Amino acid sequence: AHAKLERFESCPRRRWLLGQCDPARLRADALAILAGQDRVEAPAEAPPAGILDAHHAVVLRTGWAADDLAVAASYCRSTMNHIQLDAGSIVIGSGGRWLIDDPGYQQYMDTAERQFTIGPGAHNGPVINGRPQTHRRARLLERTESAHALRVTLDLTDCYEIGLDGLAVRRSIWLAAGQRAVVVADRVAGAGLDEVAYHWHGHPEAAWQTTAGTAALHIGTLALHIQSPHVAIDDAAICRLPGSRGQRTLCVRLTTPPPVVWWVFSCRDAPPAVTLAGPSGTRLMLGNQRFEA
């Protein structure tokens, strides 16, 4: 589609993005259009790093090199039926791969695979009292950029129809370039709140391991460590759809969850030191860097 648009109206940013595509994965008609480009009105221009509002998603990115880190969060408000209910769900990428991923498709046959692709655990937004989202009504509340981190906050409250008095659901996401880490904080409150569950899907080709209460997935030379101060992760938490040779999922259920649930994802040689601070654990220290929900 972008190749066809370029034929009608040349755009330096679109041309740069097309240049990043692997030709082996492009359709023949796109290759033909790109090969026939004979006018260049301006040099190709890379989009800036930082926070990008992509209309139905928000993207935080340290840059465009192979070793840069990116996190994209859904906040689609479309009423189209075929769009899944995944507000606040994130993917984390580096080295040309989405390390934290999503099933990314829908199975129509009434099987366990259908539940894997569209059921309560299909995405990584919080599942509250066993109930997933039922509406696309997320709101982007905050986007801030500093020298140390990029931050966005999404209000997911209206995405749920659970019947809890005073229900409030907010997800804050930070991209800390110096730490090579993504930090997620979920504030979930409401009368009768009993459980919050998480399903973090990995890249289909990634190998998983757990060590000292943390999980790590490895693919090629990349390693992504996953940890939370609320849970000691072990092998039993790494799940896979029965009969499947595809992606594995970190499945965690927190009963009587704390006021703020924290998750840390880091592309480093070893998991960093993570400690809670502040009243009710509303602050988290990642090394010497502080995050406050």
PDB file of C-alpha atoms in Angstrom:
ATOM      1  CA  ALA A   1       0.000   0.000   0.000  1.00  0.00           C
ATOM      2  CA  HIS A   2       2.787   2.462   0.848  1.00  0.00           C
ATOM      3  CA  ALA A   3       4.581   1.641  -2.406  1.00  0.00           C
ATOM      4  CA  LYS A   4       1.408   2.456  -4.352  1.00  0.00           C
ATOM      5  CA  LEU A   5       0.979   5.746  -2.491  1.00  0.00           C
ATOM      6  CA  GLU A   6       4.580   6.681  -3.237  1.00  0.00           C
ATOM      7  CA  ARG A   7       3.812   6.387  -6.943  1.00  0.00           C
ATOM      8  CA  PHE A   8       1.159   9.126  -6.640  1.00  0.00           C
ATOM      9  CA  GLU A   9       2.780  11.389  -4.063  1.00  0.00           C
ATOM     10  CA  SER A  10       6.426  11.184  -3.092  1.00  0.00           C
ATOM     11  CA  CYS A  11       7.016  11.320   0.669  1.00  0.00           C
ATOM     12  CA  PRO A  12      10.551  11.339   2.150  1.00  0.00           C
ATOM     13  CA  ARG A  13       9.458   9.542   5.331  1.00  0.00           C
ATOM     14  CA  ARG A  14       7.477   6.882   3.496  1.00  0.00           C
ATOM     15  CA  ARG A  15      10.404   6.318   1.143  1.00  0.00           C
ATOM     16  CA  TRP A  16      12.752   5.846   4.105  1.00  0.00           C
ATOM     17  CA  LEU A  17      10.398   3.339   5.764  1.00  0.00           C
ATOM     18  CA  LEU A  18      10.055   1.375   2.531  1.00  0.00           C
ATOM     19  CA  GLY A  19      13.834   1.266   2.316  1.00  0.00           C
ATOM     20  CA  GLN A  20      13.949  -0.551   5.673  1.00  0.00           C
ATOM     21  CA  CYS A  21      11.763  -3.404   4.410  1.00  0.00           C
ATOM     22  CA  ASP A  22      13.356  -6.726   3.557  1.00  0.00           C
ATOM     23  CA  PRO A  23      12.838  -7.079  -0.231  1.00  0.00           C
ATOM     24  CA  ALA A  24      12.376 -10.823   0.236  1.00  0.00           C
ATOM     25  CA  ARG A  25       9.168 -10.118   2.178  1.00  0.00           C
ATOM     26  CA  LEU A  26       7.647  -7.596  -0.238  1.00  0.00           C
ATOM     27  CA  ARG A  27       5.048  -8.512  -2.827  1.00  0.00           C
ATOM     28  CA  ALA A  28       6.067  -8.461  -6.480  1.00  0.00           C
ATOM     29  CA  ASP A  29       3.840  -5.469  -7.293  1.00  0.00           C
ATOM     30  CA  ALA A  30       5.521  -3.415  -4.541  1.00  0.00           C
ATOM     31  CA  LEU A  31       8.965  -4.359  -5.850  1.00  0.00           C
ATOM     32  CA  ALA A  32       7.921  -3.337  -9.363  1.00  0.00           C
ATOM     33  CA  ILE A  33       6.702   0.045  -8.140  1.00  0.00           C
ATOM     34  CA  LEU A  34       9.865   0.687  -6.136  1.00  0.00           C
ATOM     35  CA  ALA A  35      12.088  -0.389  -9.040  1.00  0.00           C
ATOM     36  CA  GLY A  36      10.285   2.072 -11.291  1.00  0.00           C
ATOM     37  CA  GLN A  37      10.805   5.124  -9.112  1.00  0.00           C
ATOM     38  CA  ASP A  38      12.447   7.721 -11.320  1.00  0.00           C
ATOM     39  CA  ARG A  39      11.743  10.919  -9.415  1.00  0.00           C
ATOM     40  CA  VAL A  40      13.115  11.930  -6.032  1.00  0.00           C
ATOM     41  CA  GLU A  41      11.903  15.293  -4.820  1.00  0.00           C
ATOM     42  CA  ALA A  42      13.655  15.128  -1.452  1.00  0.00           C
ATOM     43  CA  PRO A  43      16.094  12.731   0.221  1.00  0.00           C
ATOM     44  CA  ALA A  44      14.660   9.925   2.329  1.00  0.00           C
ATOM     45  CA  GLU A  45      14.035  11.034   5.903  1.00  0.00           C
ATOM     46  CA  ALA A  46      13.946   8.810   8.981  1.00  0.00           C
ATOM     47  CA  PRO A  47      11.132   9.443  11.476  1.00  0.00           C
ATOM     48  CA  PRO A  48      12.331  10.879  14.790  1.00  0.00           C
ATOM     49  CA  ALA A  49      12.859   8.756  17.871  1.00  0.00           C
ATOM     50  CA  GLY A  50      10.726   9.417  20.943  1.00  0.00           C
ATOM     51  CA  ILE A  51       6.939   9.013  21.196  1.00  0.00           C
ATOM     52  CA  LEU A  52       4.823   8.597  18.074  1.00  0.00           C
ATOM     53  CA  ASP A  53       1.026   8.638  18.131  1.00  0.00           C
ATOM     54  CA  ALA A  54       0.102   6.176  15.385  1.00  0.00           C
ATOM     55  CA  HIS A  55      -3.666   6.869  15.710  1.00  0.00           C
ATOM     56  CA  HIS A  56      -4.670   3.431  17.042  1.00  0.00           C
ATOM     57  CA  ALA A  57      -1.392   2.759  18.849  1.00  0.00           C
ATOM     58  CA  VAL A  58       1.319   4.727  20.594  1.00  0.00           C
ATOM     59  CA  VAL A  59       4.973   3.860  19.936  1.00  0.00           C
ATOM     60  CA  LEU A  60       7.994   4.628  22.115  1.00  0.00           C
ATOM     61  CA  ARG A  61      11.336   4.227  20.359  1.00  0.00           C
ATOM     62  CA  THR A  62      14.974   4.935  21.219  1.00  0.00           C
ATOM     63  CA  GLY A  63      15.907   5.042  17.521  1.00  0.00           C
ATOM     64  CA  TRP A  64      15.972   3.009  14.314  1.00  0.00           C
ATOM     65  CA  ALA A  65      19.264   1.105  14.539  1.00  0.00           C
ATOM     66  CA  ALA A  66      19.300  -2.668  15.030  1.00  0.00           C
ATOM     67  CA  ASP A  67      20.265  -2.349  18.701  1.00  0.00           C
ATOM     68  CA  ASP A  68      17.593   0.242  19.494  1.00  0.00           C
ATOM     69  CA  LEU A  69      14.520  -0.643  21.546  1.00  0.00           C
ATOM     70  CA  ALA A  70      10.859  -0.006  20.733  1.00  0.00           C
ATOM     71  CA  VAL A  71       7.571  -0.636  22.517  1.00  0.00           C
ATOM     72  CA  ALA A  72       4.150  -0.202  20.906  1.00  0.00           C
ATOM     73  CA  ALA A  73       0.883  -0.126  22.881  1.00  0.00           C
ATOM     74  CA  SER A  74      -2.577  -0.525  21.393  1.00  0.00           C
ATOM     75  CA  TYR A  75      -5.351   1.943  22.138  1.00  0.00           C
ATOM     76  CA  CYS A  76      -7.666   1.349  19.218  1.00  0.00           C
ATOM     77  CA  ARG A  77     -11.144   2.920  19.483  1.00  0.00           C
ATOM     78  CA  SER A  78     -12.558   1.573  16.214  1.00  0.00           C
ATOM     79  CA  THR A  79     -15.989  -0.059  16.172  1.00  0.00           C
ATOM     80  CA  MET A  80     -14.993  -2.550  13.445  1.00  0.00           C
ATOM     81  CA  ASN A  81     -15.844  -6.085  14.582  1.00  0.00           C
ATOM     82  CA  HIS A  82     -12.687  -7.804  13.340  1.00  0.00           C
ATOM     83  CA  ILE A  83     -10.364  -5.644  15.439  1.00  0.00           C
ATOM     84  CA  GLN A  84      -9.420  -7.465  18.617  1.00  0.00           C
ATOM     85  CA  LEU A  85      -9.962  -6.157  22.135  1.00  0.00           C
ATOM     86  CA  ASP A  86      -6.370  -5.440  23.139  1.00  0.00           C
ATOM     87  CA  ALA A  87      -6.170  -1.911  24.569  1.00  0.00           C
ATOM     88  CA  GLY A  88      -2.934  -1.370  26.460  1.00  0.00           C
ATOM     89  CA  SER A  89      -1.428  -4.602  25.133  1.00  0.00           C
ATOM     90  CA  ILE A  90       2.217  -4.070  24.205  1.00  0.00           C
ATOM     91  CA  VAL A  91       4.855  -5.527  21.924  1.00  0.00           C
ATOM     92  CA  ILE A  92       8.570  -4.970  22.599  1.00  0.00           C
ATOM     93  CA  GLY A  93      11.058  -5.087  19.755  1.00  0.00           C
ATOM     94  CA  SER A  94      14.779  -4.962  19.071  1.00  0.00           C
ATOM     95  CA  GLY A  95      17.083  -6.402  16.446  1.00  0.00           C
ATOM     96  CA  GLY A  96      14.288  -6.709  13.897  1.00  0.00           C
ATOM     97  CA  ARG A  97      12.135  -8.964  16.107  1.00  0.00           C
ATOM     98  CA  TRP A  98       9.202  -8.500  18.456  1.00  0.00           C
ATOM     99  CA  LEU A  99      10.506 -10.180  21.627  1.00  0.00           C
ATOM    100  CA  ILE A 100       7.239  -9.665  23.508  1.00  0.00           C
ATOM    101  CA  ASP A 101       4.675 -10.488  20.877  1.00  0.00           C
ATOM    102  CA  ASP A 102       1.026 -11.298  20.241  1.00  0.00           C
ATOM    103  CA  PRO A 103      -0.659 -14.289  18.569  1.00  0.00           C
ATOM    104  CA  GLY A 104      -1.483 -11.850  15.771  1.00  0.00           C
ATOM    105  CA  TYR A 105      -4.295 -13.784  14.120  1.00  0.00           C
ATOM    106  CA  GLN A 106      -7.751 -15.256  14.731  1.00  0.00           C
ATOM    107  CA  GLN A 107      -8.660 -18.923  14.488  1.00  0.00           C
ATOM    108  CA  TYR A 108     -12.314 -19.392  13.560  1.00  0.00           C
ATOM    109  CA  MET A 109     -12.752 -23.085  14.425  1.00  0.00           C
ATOM    110  CA  ASP A 110     -14.032 -23.721  17.950  1.00  0.00           C
ATOM    111  CA  THR A 111     -10.809 -25.183  19.334  1.00  0.00           C
ATOM    112  CA  ALA A 112      -8.247 -24.385  22.022  1.00  0.00           C
ATOM    113  CA  GLU A 113      -6.337 -22.446  19.379  1.00  0.00           C
ATOM    114  CA  ARG A 114      -9.278 -20.082  18.960  1.00  0.00           C
ATOM    115  CA  GLN A 115      -9.114 -19.281  22.673  1.00  0.00           C
ATOM    116  CA  PHE A 116      -5.360 -18.744  22.344  1.00  0.00           C
ATOM    117  CA  THR A 117      -5.881 -16.190  19.565  1.00  0.00           C
ATOM    118  CA  ILE A 118      -8.944 -14.264  20.823  1.00  0.00           C
ATOM    119  CA  GLY A 119      -9.655 -15.543  24.351  1.00  0.00           C
ATOM    120  CA  PRO A 120      -8.932 -13.860  27.708  1.00  0.00           C
ATOM    121  CA  GLY A 121      -5.205 -14.627  27.458  1.00  0.00           C
ATOM    122  CA  ALA A 122      -4.704 -13.606  23.832  1.00  0.00           C
ATOM    123  CA  HIS A 123      -3.157 -10.245  24.775  1.00  0.00           C
ATOM    124  CA  ASN A 124      -1.169  -8.858  27.702  1.00  0.00           C
ATOM    125  CA  GLY A 125      -3.552  -6.276  29.109  1.00  0.00           C
ATOM    126  CA  PRO A 126      -4.667  -7.197  32.651  1.00  0.00           C
ATOM    127  CA  VAL A 127      -7.417  -9.839  32.914  1.00  0.00           C
ATOM    128  CA  ILE A 128      -9.498  -8.763  35.919  1.00  0.00           C
ATOM    129  CA  ASN A 129     -11.386 -11.358  37.996  1.00  0.00           C
ATOM    130  CA  GLY A 130     -11.086 -13.690  35.008  1.00  0.00           C
ATOM    131  CA  ARG A 131     -12.712 -11.159  32.676  1.00  0.00           C
ATOM    132  CA  PRO A 132     -10.985  -9.676  29.605  1.00  0.00           C
ATOM    133  CA  GLN A 133     -11.841  -6.439  27.843  1.00  0.00           C
ATOM    134  CA  THR A 134     -15.196  -6.113  26.074  1.00  0.00           C
ATOM    135  CA  HIS A 135     -14.952  -2.592  24.567  1.00  0.00           C
ATOM    136  CA  ARG A 136     -12.473  -0.442  22.619  1.00  0.00           C
ATOM    137  CA  ARG A 137     -12.636   2.693  24.736  1.00  0.00           C
ATOM    138  CA  ALA A 138      -9.063   3.367  25.859  1.00  0.00           C
ATOM    139  CA  ARG A 139      -7.888   6.941  26.327  1.00  0.00           C
ATOM    140  CA  LEU A 140      -4.355   8.292  26.092  1.00  0.00           C
ATOM    141  CA  LEU A 141      -3.940  10.356  29.257  1.00  0.00           C
ATOM    142  CA  GLU A 142      -0.264  11.290  29.258  1.00  0.00           C
ATOM    143  CA  ARG A 143       2.818  11.316  27.067  1.00  0.00           C
ATOM    144  CA  THR A 144       6.054  12.769  28.417  1.00  0.00           C
ATOM    145  CA  GLU A 145       9.647  12.721  27.234  1.00  0.00           C
ATOM    146  CA  SER A 146      12.654  13.358  29.461  1.00  0.00           C
ATOM    147  CA  ALA A 147      16.385  12.801  29.236  1.00  0.00           C
ATOM    148  CA  HIS A 148      15.984   9.516  31.128  1.00  0.00           C
ATOM    149  CA  ALA A 149      12.741   7.950  29.888  1.00  0.00           C
ATOM    150  CA  LEU A 150       9.733   8.152  27.607  1.00  0.00           C
ATOM    151  CA  ARG A 151       6.346   7.644  29.293  1.00  0.00           C
ATOM    152  CA  VAL A 152       2.738   7.146  28.228  1.00  0.00           C
ATOM    153  CA  THR A 153      -0.312   6.444  30.401  1.00  0.00           C
ATOM    154  CA  LEU A 154      -3.505   4.851  29.110  1.00  0.00           C
ATOM    155  CA  ASP A 155      -6.884   4.798  30.865  1.00  0.00           C
ATOM    156  CA  LEU A 156      -8.375   1.329  30.224  1.00  0.00           C
ATOM    157  CA  THR A 157     -11.308   1.590  32.648  1.00  0.00           C
ATOM    158  CA  ASP A 158     -14.064   1.813  30.035  1.00  0.00           C
ATOM    159  CA  CYS A 159     -12.687  -1.222  28.171  1.00  0.00           C
ATOM    160  CA  TYR A 160     -14.016  -3.516  30.936  1.00  0.00           C
ATOM    161  CA  GLU A 161     -17.575  -4.389  31.874  1.00  0.00           C
ATOM    162  CA  ILE A 162     -17.116  -6.332  35.096  1.00  0.00           C
ATOM    163  CA  GLY A 163     -19.577  -4.808  37.553  1.00  0.00           C
ATOM    164  CA  LEU A 164     -17.029  -3.789  40.178  1.00  0.00           C
ATOM    165  CA  ASP A 165     -17.934  -0.587  42.022  1.00  0.00           C
ATOM    166  CA  GLY A 166     -15.312   2.100  41.538  1.00  0.00           C
ATOM    167  CA  LEU A 167     -13.415   0.165  38.882  1.00  0.00           C
ATOM    168  CA  ALA A 168     -10.357   2.074  37.634  1.00  0.00           C
ATOM    169  CA  VAL A 169      -7.663   0.655  35.348  1.00  0.00           C
ATOM    170  CA  ARG A 170      -4.623   2.615  34.220  1.00  0.00           C
ATOM    171  CA  ARG A 171      -1.471   1.356  32.532  1.00  0.00           C
ATOM    172  CA  SER A 172       1.729   3.416  32.482  1.00  0.00           C
ATOM    173  CA  ILE A 173       4.585   2.417  30.179  1.00  0.00           C
ATOM    174  CA  TRP A 174       8.140   3.736  30.297  1.00  0.00           C
ATOM    175  CA  LEU A 175      10.991   3.202  27.856  1.00  0.00           C
ATOM    176  CA  ALA A 176      14.259   3.854  29.691  1.00  0.00           C
ATOM    177  CA  ALA A 177      16.967   4.105  27.041  1.00  0.00           C
ATOM    178  CA  GLY A 178      19.923   4.093  29.452  1.00  0.00           C
ATOM    179  CA  GLN A 179      18.606   0.976  31.193  1.00  0.00           C
ATOM    180  CA  ARG A 180      17.619  -0.725  27.911  1.00  0.00           C
ATOM    181  CA  ALA A 181      14.376  -1.496  29.684  1.00  0.00           C
ATOM    182  CA  VAL A 182      10.615  -1.194  29.429  1.00  0.00           C
ATOM    183  CA  VAL A 183       8.708  -0.689  32.682  1.00  0.00           C
ATOM    184  CA  VAL A 184       4.949  -1.300  32.977  1.00  0.00           C
ATOM    185  CA  ALA A 185       2.815  -0.234  35.958  1.00  0.00           C
ATOM    186  CA  ASP A 186      -0.862  -1.218  36.221  1.00  0.00           C
ATOM    187  CA  ARG A 187      -3.135   0.534  38.712  1.00  0.00           C
ATOM    188  CA  VAL A 188      -6.243  -1.629  39.113  1.00  0.00           C
ATOM    189  CA  ALA A 189      -8.817  -0.760  41.777  1.00  0.00           C
ATOM    190  CA  GLY A 190     -12.428  -1.644  42.519  1.00  0.00           C
ATOM    191  CA  ALA A 191     -14.648  -3.142  45.195  1.00  0.00           C
ATOM    192  CA  GLY A 192     -14.514  -6.929  44.952  1.00  0.00           C
ATOM    193  CA  LEU A 193     -11.210  -7.099  43.097  1.00  0.00           C
ATOM    194  CA  ASP A 194      -9.943 -10.646  43.652  1.00  0.00           C
ATOM    195  CA  GLU A 195      -7.467 -11.401  40.868  1.00  0.00           C
ATOM    196  CA  VAL A 196      -5.426  -9.829  38.086  1.00  0.00           C
ATOM    197  CA  ALA A 197      -3.908 -12.178  35.504  1.00  0.00           C
ATOM    198  CA  TYR A 198      -1.208 -11.616  32.890  1.00  0.00           C
ATOM    199  CA  HIS A 199      -0.199 -13.411  29.694  1.00  0.00           C
ATOM    200  CA  TRP A 200       3.111 -12.285  28.193  1.00  0.00           C
ATOM    201  CA  HIS A 201       3.616 -13.947  24.800  1.00  0.00           C
ATOM    202  CA  GLY A 202       7.136 -14.338  23.448  1.00  0.00           C
ATOM    203  CA  HIS A 203       8.523 -14.515  19.925  1.00  0.00           C
ATOM    204  CA  PRO A 204       7.547 -17.897  18.369  1.00  0.00           C
ATOM    205  CA  GLU A 205      11.210 -18.869  17.895  1.00  0.00           C
ATOM    206  CA  ALA A 206      12.428 -17.780  21.332  1.00  0.00           C
ATOM    207  CA  ALA A 207      13.856 -20.145  23.940  1.00  0.00           C
ATOM    208  CA  TRP A 208      12.754 -19.539  27.535  1.00  0.00           C
ATOM    209  CA  GLN A 209      14.385 -20.124  30.894  1.00  0.00           C
ATOM    210  CA  THR A 210      13.724 -19.139  34.494  1.00  0.00           C
ATOM    211  CA  THR A 211      16.409 -18.284  37.043  1.00  0.00           C
ATOM    212  CA  ALA A 212      16.122 -16.937  40.590  1.00  0.00           C
ATOM    213  CA  GLY A 213      12.512 -15.808  40.189  1.00  0.00           C
ATOM    214  CA  THR A 214      12.952 -14.127  36.807  1.00  0.00           C
ATOM    215  CA  ALA A 215      12.255 -15.287  33.263  1.00  0.00           C
ATOM    216  CA  ALA A 216      14.337 -14.734  30.155  1.00  0.00           C
ATOM    217  CA  LEU A 217      13.717 -15.395  26.505  1.00  0.00           C
ATOM    218  CA  HIS A 218      16.555 -15.792  24.024  1.00  0.00           C
ATOM    219  CA  ILE A 219      16.578 -15.517  20.262  1.00  0.00           C
ATOM    220  CA  GLY A 220      19.770 -15.162  18.256  1.00  0.00           C
ATOM    221  CA  THR A 221      22.095 -12.927  20.257  1.00  0.00           C
ATOM    222  CA  LEU A 222      19.233 -11.135  22.023  1.00  0.00           C
ATOM    223  CA  ALA A 223      18.077 -11.798  25.571  1.00  0.00           C
ATOM    224  CA  LEU A 224      15.041 -10.209  27.224  1.00  0.00           C
ATOM    225  CA  HIS A 225      14.684 -10.555  31.007  1.00  0.00           C
ATOM    226  CA  ILE A 226      11.206 -10.382  32.554  1.00  0.00           C
ATOM    227  CA  GLN A 227      10.654  -9.754  36.242  1.00  0.00           C
ATOM    228  CA  SER A 228       8.107  -8.455  38.720  1.00  0.00           C
ATOM    229  CA  PRO A 229       8.618  -7.644  42.402  1.00  0.00           C
ATOM    230  CA  HIS A 230       5.247  -9.312  43.113  1.00  0.00           C
ATOM    231  CA  VAL A 231       6.002 -12.828  41.917  1.00  0.00           C
ATOM    232  CA  ALA A 232       8.838 -15.357  41.842  1.00  0.00           C
ATOM    233  CA  ILE A 233       8.620 -16.746  38.317  1.00  0.00           C
ATOM    234  CA  ASP A 234       9.334 -20.455  37.847  1.00  0.00           C
ATOM    235  CA  ASP A 235       9.107 -22.995  35.030  1.00  0.00           C
ATOM    236  CA  ALA A 236       5.455 -23.751  35.826  1.00  0.00           C
ATOM    237  CA  ALA A 237       4.551 -20.213  34.715  1.00  0.00           C
ATOM    238  CA  ILE A 238       5.835 -20.800  31.156  1.00  0.00           C
ATOM    239  CA  CYS A 239       2.852 -22.100  29.179  1.00  0.00           C
ATOM    240  CA  ARG A 240       2.300 -23.284  25.638  1.00  0.00           C
ATOM    241  CA  LEU A 241      -0.844 -24.114  23.700  1.00  0.00           C
ATOM    242  CA  PRO A 242      -1.161 -27.950  23.891  1.00  0.00           C
ATOM    243  CA  GLY A 243      -0.048 -29.589  20.664  1.00  0.00           C
ATOM    244  CA  SER A 244       1.565 -26.400  19.404  1.00  0.00           C
ATOM    245  CA  ARG A 245       5.204 -25.855  18.507  1.00  0.00           C
ATOM    246  CA  GLY A 246       4.691 -22.091  18.487  1.00  0.00           C
ATOM    247  CA  GLN A 247       5.188 -19.282  20.946  1.00  0.00           C
ATOM    248  CA  ARG A 248       5.343 -19.759  24.698  1.00  0.00           C
ATOM    249  CA  THR A 249       3.603 -17.521  27.190  1.00  0.00           C
ATOM    250  CA  LEU A 250       4.447 -16.351  30.695  1.00  0.00           C
ATOM    251  CA  CYS A 251       1.199 -16.827  32.638  1.00  0.00           C
ATOM    252  CA  VAL A 252       0.846 -15.205  36.073  1.00  0.00           C
ATOM    253  CA  ARG A 253      -2.190 -14.787  38.338  1.00  0.00           C
ATOM    254  CA  LEU A 254      -2.025 -12.405  41.271  1.00  0.00           C
ATOM    255  CA  THR A 255      -4.682 -12.943  43.937  1.00  0.00           C
ATOM    256  CA  THR A 256      -5.443  -9.957  46.183  1.00  0.00           C
ATOM    257  CA  PRO A 257      -3.267  -7.849  43.864  1.00  0.00           C
ATOM    258  CA  PRO A 258      -1.377  -4.814  45.178  1.00  0.00           C
ATOM    259  CA  PRO A 259      -2.519  -1.270  44.285  1.00  0.00           C
ATOM    260  CA  VAL A 260       0.162  -1.109  41.566  1.00  0.00           C
ATOM    261  CA  VAL A 261       1.440  -4.145  39.679  1.00  0.00           C
ATOM    262  CA  TRP A 262       4.927  -3.645  38.198  1.00  0.00           C
ATOM    263  CA  TRP A 263       6.665  -5.469  35.343  1.00  0.00           C
ATOM    264  CA  VAL A 264      10.199  -4.879  34.062  1.00  0.00           C
ATOM    265  CA  PHE A 265      11.509  -6.058  30.658  1.00  0.00           C
ATOM    266  CA  SER A 266      15.219  -5.512  30.048  1.00  0.00           C
ATOM    267  CA  CYS A 267      17.525  -6.261  27.101  1.00  0.00           C
ATOM    268  CA  ARG A 268      20.684  -6.803  29.132  1.00  0.00           C
ATOM    269  CA  ASP A 269      23.198  -9.503  29.941  1.00  0.00           C
ATOM    270  CA  ALA A 270      21.594 -10.047  33.353  1.00  0.00           C
ATOM    271  CA  PRO A 271      18.375  -8.891  35.059  1.00  0.00           C
ATOM    272  CA  PRO A 272      18.777  -5.570  36.898  1.00  0.00           C
ATOM    273  CA  ALA A 273      18.106  -4.963  40.594  1.00  0.00           C
ATOM    274  CA  VAL A 274      14.436  -4.077  41.122  1.00  0.00           C
ATOM    275  CA  THR A 275      12.947  -2.853  44.427  1.00  0.00           C
ATOM    276  CA  LEU A 276       9.638  -1.328  45.505  1.00  0.00           C
ATOM    277  CA  ALA A 277       9.452   1.963  47.361  1.00  0.00           C
ATOM    278  CA  GLY A 278       6.912   4.519  48.443  1.00  0.00           C
ATOM    279  CA  PRO A 279       3.493   4.088  50.042  1.00  0.00           C
ATOM    280  CA  SER A 280       1.720   0.925  48.843  1.00  0.00           C
ATOM    281  CA  GLY A 281       4.529   0.198  46.390  1.00  0.00           C
ATOM    282  CA  THR A 282       3.685   3.097  44.080  1.00  0.00           C
ATOM    283  CA  ARG A 283       7.367   3.669  43.254  1.00  0.00           C
ATOM    284  CA  LEU A 284       9.872   1.280  41.744  1.00  0.00           C
ATOM    285  CA  MET A 285      13.643   1.548  41.706  1.00  0.00           C
ATOM    286  CA  LEU A 286      15.412   0.076  38.685  1.00  0.00           C
ATOM    287  CA  GLY A 287      19.029   0.337  39.715  1.00  0.00           C
ATOM    288  CA  ASN A 288      19.327   4.011  40.666  1.00  0.00           C
ATOM    289  CA  GLN A 289      16.447   5.180  38.435  1.00  0.00           C
ATOM    290  CA  ARG A 290      13.040   5.833  39.996  1.00  0.00           C
ATOM    291  CA  PHE A 291       9.639   5.242  38.391  1.00  0.00           C
ATOM    292  CA  GLU A 292       6.402   6.443  40.002  1.00  0.00           C
ATOM    293  CA  ALA A 293       2.925   5.284  38.971  1.00  0.00           C
TER     294      ALA A 293
END
